[in-house]
Short mmCIF file of C-alpha atoms in Angstrom, two decimals:
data_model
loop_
_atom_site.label_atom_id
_atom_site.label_comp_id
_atom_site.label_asym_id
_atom_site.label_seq_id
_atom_site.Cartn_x
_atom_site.Cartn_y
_atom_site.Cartn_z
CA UNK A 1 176.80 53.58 126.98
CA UNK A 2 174.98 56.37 128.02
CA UNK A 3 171.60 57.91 126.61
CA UNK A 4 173.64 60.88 125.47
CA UNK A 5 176.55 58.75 123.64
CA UNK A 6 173.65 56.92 122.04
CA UNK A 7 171.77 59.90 121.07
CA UNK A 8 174.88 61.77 119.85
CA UNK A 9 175.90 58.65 118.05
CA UNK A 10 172.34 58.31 116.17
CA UNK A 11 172.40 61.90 115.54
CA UNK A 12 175.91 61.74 113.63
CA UNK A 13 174.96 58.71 111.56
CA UNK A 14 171.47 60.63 110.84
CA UNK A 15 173.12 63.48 109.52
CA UNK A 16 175.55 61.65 107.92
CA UNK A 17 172.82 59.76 105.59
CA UNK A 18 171.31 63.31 105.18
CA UNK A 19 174.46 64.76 103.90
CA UNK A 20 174.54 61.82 101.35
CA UNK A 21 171.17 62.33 100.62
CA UNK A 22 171.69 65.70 99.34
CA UNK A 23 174.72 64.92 97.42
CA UNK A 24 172.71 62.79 95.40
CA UNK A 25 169.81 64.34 94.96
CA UNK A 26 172.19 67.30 93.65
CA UNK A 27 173.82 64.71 91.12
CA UNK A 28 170.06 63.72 90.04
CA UNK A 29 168.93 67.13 89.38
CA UNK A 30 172.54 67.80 87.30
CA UNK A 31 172.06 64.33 85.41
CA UNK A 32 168.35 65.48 84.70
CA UNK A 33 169.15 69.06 83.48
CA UNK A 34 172.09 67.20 80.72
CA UNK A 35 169.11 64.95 80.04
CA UNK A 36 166.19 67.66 79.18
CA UNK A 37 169.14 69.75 77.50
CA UNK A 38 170.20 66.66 74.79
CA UNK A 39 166.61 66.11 74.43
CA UNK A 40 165.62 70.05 73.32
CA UNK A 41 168.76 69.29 71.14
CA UNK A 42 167.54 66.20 69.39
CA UNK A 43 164.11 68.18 68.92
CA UNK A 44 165.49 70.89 67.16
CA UNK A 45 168.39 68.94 65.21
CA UNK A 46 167.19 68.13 61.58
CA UNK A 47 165.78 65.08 61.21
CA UNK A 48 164.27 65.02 64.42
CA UNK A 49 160.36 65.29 63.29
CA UNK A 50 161.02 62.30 61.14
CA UNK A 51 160.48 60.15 64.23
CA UNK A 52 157.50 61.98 65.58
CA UNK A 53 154.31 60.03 65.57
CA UNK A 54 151.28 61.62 63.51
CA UNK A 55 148.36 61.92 66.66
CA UNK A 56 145.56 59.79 67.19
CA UNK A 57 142.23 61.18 66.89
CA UNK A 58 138.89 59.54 67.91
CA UNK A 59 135.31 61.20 67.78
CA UNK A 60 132.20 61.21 66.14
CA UNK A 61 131.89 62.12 62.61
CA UNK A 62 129.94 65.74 62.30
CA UNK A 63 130.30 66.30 58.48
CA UNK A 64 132.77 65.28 55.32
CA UNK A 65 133.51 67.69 52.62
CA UNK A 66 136.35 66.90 49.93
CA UNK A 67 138.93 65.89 51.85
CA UNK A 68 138.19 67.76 55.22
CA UNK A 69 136.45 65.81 57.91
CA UNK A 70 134.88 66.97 60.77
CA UNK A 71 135.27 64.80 64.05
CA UNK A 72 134.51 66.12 67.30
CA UNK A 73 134.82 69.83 66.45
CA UNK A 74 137.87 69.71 64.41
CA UNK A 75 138.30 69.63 60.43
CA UNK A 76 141.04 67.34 59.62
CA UNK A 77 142.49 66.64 56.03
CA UNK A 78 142.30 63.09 55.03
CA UNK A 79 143.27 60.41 52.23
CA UNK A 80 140.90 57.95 51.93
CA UNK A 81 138.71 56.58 49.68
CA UNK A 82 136.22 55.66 52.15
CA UNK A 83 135.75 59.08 53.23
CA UNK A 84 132.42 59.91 50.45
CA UNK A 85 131.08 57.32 52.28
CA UNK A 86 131.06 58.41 56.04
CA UNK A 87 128.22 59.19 57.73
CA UNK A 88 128.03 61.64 60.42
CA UNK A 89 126.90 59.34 63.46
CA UNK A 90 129.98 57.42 62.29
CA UNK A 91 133.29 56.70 65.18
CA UNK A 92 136.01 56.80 63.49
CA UNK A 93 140.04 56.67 63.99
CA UNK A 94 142.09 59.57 62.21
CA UNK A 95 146.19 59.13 62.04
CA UNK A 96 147.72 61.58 60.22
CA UNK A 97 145.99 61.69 56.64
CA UNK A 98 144.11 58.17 57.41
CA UNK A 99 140.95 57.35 58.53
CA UNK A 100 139.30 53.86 59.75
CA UNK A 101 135.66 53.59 61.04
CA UNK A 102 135.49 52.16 64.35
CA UNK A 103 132.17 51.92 64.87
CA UNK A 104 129.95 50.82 63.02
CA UNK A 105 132.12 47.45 62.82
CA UNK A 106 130.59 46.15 59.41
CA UNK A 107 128.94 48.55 57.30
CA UNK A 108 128.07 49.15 53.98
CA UNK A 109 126.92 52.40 51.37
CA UNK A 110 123.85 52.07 48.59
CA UNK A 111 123.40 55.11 46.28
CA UNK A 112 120.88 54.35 43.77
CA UNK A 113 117.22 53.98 43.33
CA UNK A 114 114.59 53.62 46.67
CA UNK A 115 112.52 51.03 45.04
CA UNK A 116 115.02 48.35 45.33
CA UNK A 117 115.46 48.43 48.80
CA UNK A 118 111.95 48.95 49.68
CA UNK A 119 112.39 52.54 50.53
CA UNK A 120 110.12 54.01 47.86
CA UNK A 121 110.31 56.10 44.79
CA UNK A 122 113.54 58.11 43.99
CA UNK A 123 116.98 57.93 44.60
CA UNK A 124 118.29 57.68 48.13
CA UNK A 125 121.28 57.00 50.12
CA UNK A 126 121.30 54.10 52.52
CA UNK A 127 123.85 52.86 55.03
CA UNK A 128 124.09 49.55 57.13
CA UNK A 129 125.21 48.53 60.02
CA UNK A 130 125.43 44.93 60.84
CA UNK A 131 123.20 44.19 57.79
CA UNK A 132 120.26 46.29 58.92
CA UNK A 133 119.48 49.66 57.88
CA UNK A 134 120.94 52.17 59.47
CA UNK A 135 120.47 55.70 58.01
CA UNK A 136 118.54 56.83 54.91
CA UNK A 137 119.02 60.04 53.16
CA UNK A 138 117.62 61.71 49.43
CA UNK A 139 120.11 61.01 47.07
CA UNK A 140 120.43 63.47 44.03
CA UNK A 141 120.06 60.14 40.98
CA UNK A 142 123.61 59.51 39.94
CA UNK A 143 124.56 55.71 39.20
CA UNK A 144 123.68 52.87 41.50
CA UNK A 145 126.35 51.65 43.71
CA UNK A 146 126.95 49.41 46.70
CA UNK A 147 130.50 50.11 48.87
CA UNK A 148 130.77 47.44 50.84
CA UNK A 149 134.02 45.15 52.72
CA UNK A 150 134.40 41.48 51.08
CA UNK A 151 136.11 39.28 53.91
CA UNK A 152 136.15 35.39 54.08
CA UNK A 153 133.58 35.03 51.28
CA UNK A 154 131.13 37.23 52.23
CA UNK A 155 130.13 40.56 51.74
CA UNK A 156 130.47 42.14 55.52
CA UNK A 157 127.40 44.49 56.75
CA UNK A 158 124.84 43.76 53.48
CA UNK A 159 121.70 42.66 53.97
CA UNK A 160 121.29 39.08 51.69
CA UNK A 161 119.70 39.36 48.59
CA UNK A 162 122.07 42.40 46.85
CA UNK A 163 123.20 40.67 44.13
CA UNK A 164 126.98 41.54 44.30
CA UNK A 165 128.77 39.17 42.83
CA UNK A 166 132.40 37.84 44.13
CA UNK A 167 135.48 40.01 43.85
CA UNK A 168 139.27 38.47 43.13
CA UNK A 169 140.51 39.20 46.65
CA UNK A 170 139.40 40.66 49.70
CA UNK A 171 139.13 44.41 50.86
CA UNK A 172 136.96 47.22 50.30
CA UNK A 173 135.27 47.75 47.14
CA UNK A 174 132.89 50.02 45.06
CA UNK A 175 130.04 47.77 43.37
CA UNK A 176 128.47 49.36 40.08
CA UNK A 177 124.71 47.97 39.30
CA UNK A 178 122.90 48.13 36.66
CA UNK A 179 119.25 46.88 37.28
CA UNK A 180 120.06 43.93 39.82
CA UNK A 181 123.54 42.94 37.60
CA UNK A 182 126.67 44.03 38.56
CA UNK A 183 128.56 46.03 36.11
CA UNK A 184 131.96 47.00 37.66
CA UNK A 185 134.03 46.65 40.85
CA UNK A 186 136.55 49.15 41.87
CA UNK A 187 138.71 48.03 44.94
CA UNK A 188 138.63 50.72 46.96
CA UNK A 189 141.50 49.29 49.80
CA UNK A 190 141.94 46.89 52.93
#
């Protein structure tokens, strides 16, 4: 064969693969039209919310009020009854209308009377982290309480010594004191 029969014979097959080529990438571009058209269709059918996930959030705590938190500049509506609890400095996870701290891992709340702690006279507010204190603020004298997490047995982020007591199962719970006794527990959740 000659150069030109070669080159006319690689040219034909050449085309020929770009001719297919194109018909399929035609095909593709009709099958993903249909596609994005039954999806806007399942979007806008009823019922098609129902299986949209609620989005993640994760940031900083900047403030609670009610049920509005603030985590990295946006106010978000929550259910939880952790949330009285949160201190800004706080990471925490927000799904729909839930919240979970990330970080601090273990933590606890004490409302109640400075002189117990060590912290002086008056009523503060204390939280831990990992058992040591973490953040102290004035507290305005209502009851003394301790919200803490109970998990295998112990009470998770409290510094030893609180008198506490043992709850029926695990979770979070709401410790009311009286003096150094414990005079009601309120499970608060898992």
């Amino acid at each position: 064969m000659r150069r030109r029969e070669v080159l006319g014979l690689l040219l034909s097959l050449l085309s020929g693969a770009a001719l297919a080529d194109s018909q399929e990438g035609k095909e593709g571009k009709k099958r993903e039209e249909g596609e994005k058209k039954r999806k806007g269709e399942e979007k806008t059918s009823p019922g098609a919310s129902e299986g949209k996930e609620d989005p993640v959030f994760y940031g900083q705590v900047e403030a609670v009020q009610g049920t509005t938190l603030w985590v990295a500049g946006r106010a978000l509506r929550v259910e939880s009854p952790l949330l009285p609890y949160l201190v800004p400095g706080m990471v925490v996870q927000v799904k729909g209308p839930s919240v979970t701290v990330v970080s601090p891992g273990n933590w606890a709340y004490y409302q109640g009377p400075g002189e117990a702690l060590g912290l002086g006279r008056g009523p503060v507010r204390a939280w831990w982290k990992e058992g040591v204190l973490w953040r102290v603020w004035p507290g305005d004298g209502q009851e003394t309480l301790v919200v803490a997490r109970f998990e295998h047995g112990v009470w998770l982020g409290v510094p030893k010594g609180l008198p506490l007591g043992k709850p029926p199962i695990e979770g979070w719970w709401l410790v009311r004191l009286t003096g150094s006794k414990v005079k009601g527990l309120e499970r608060l959740g898992d």
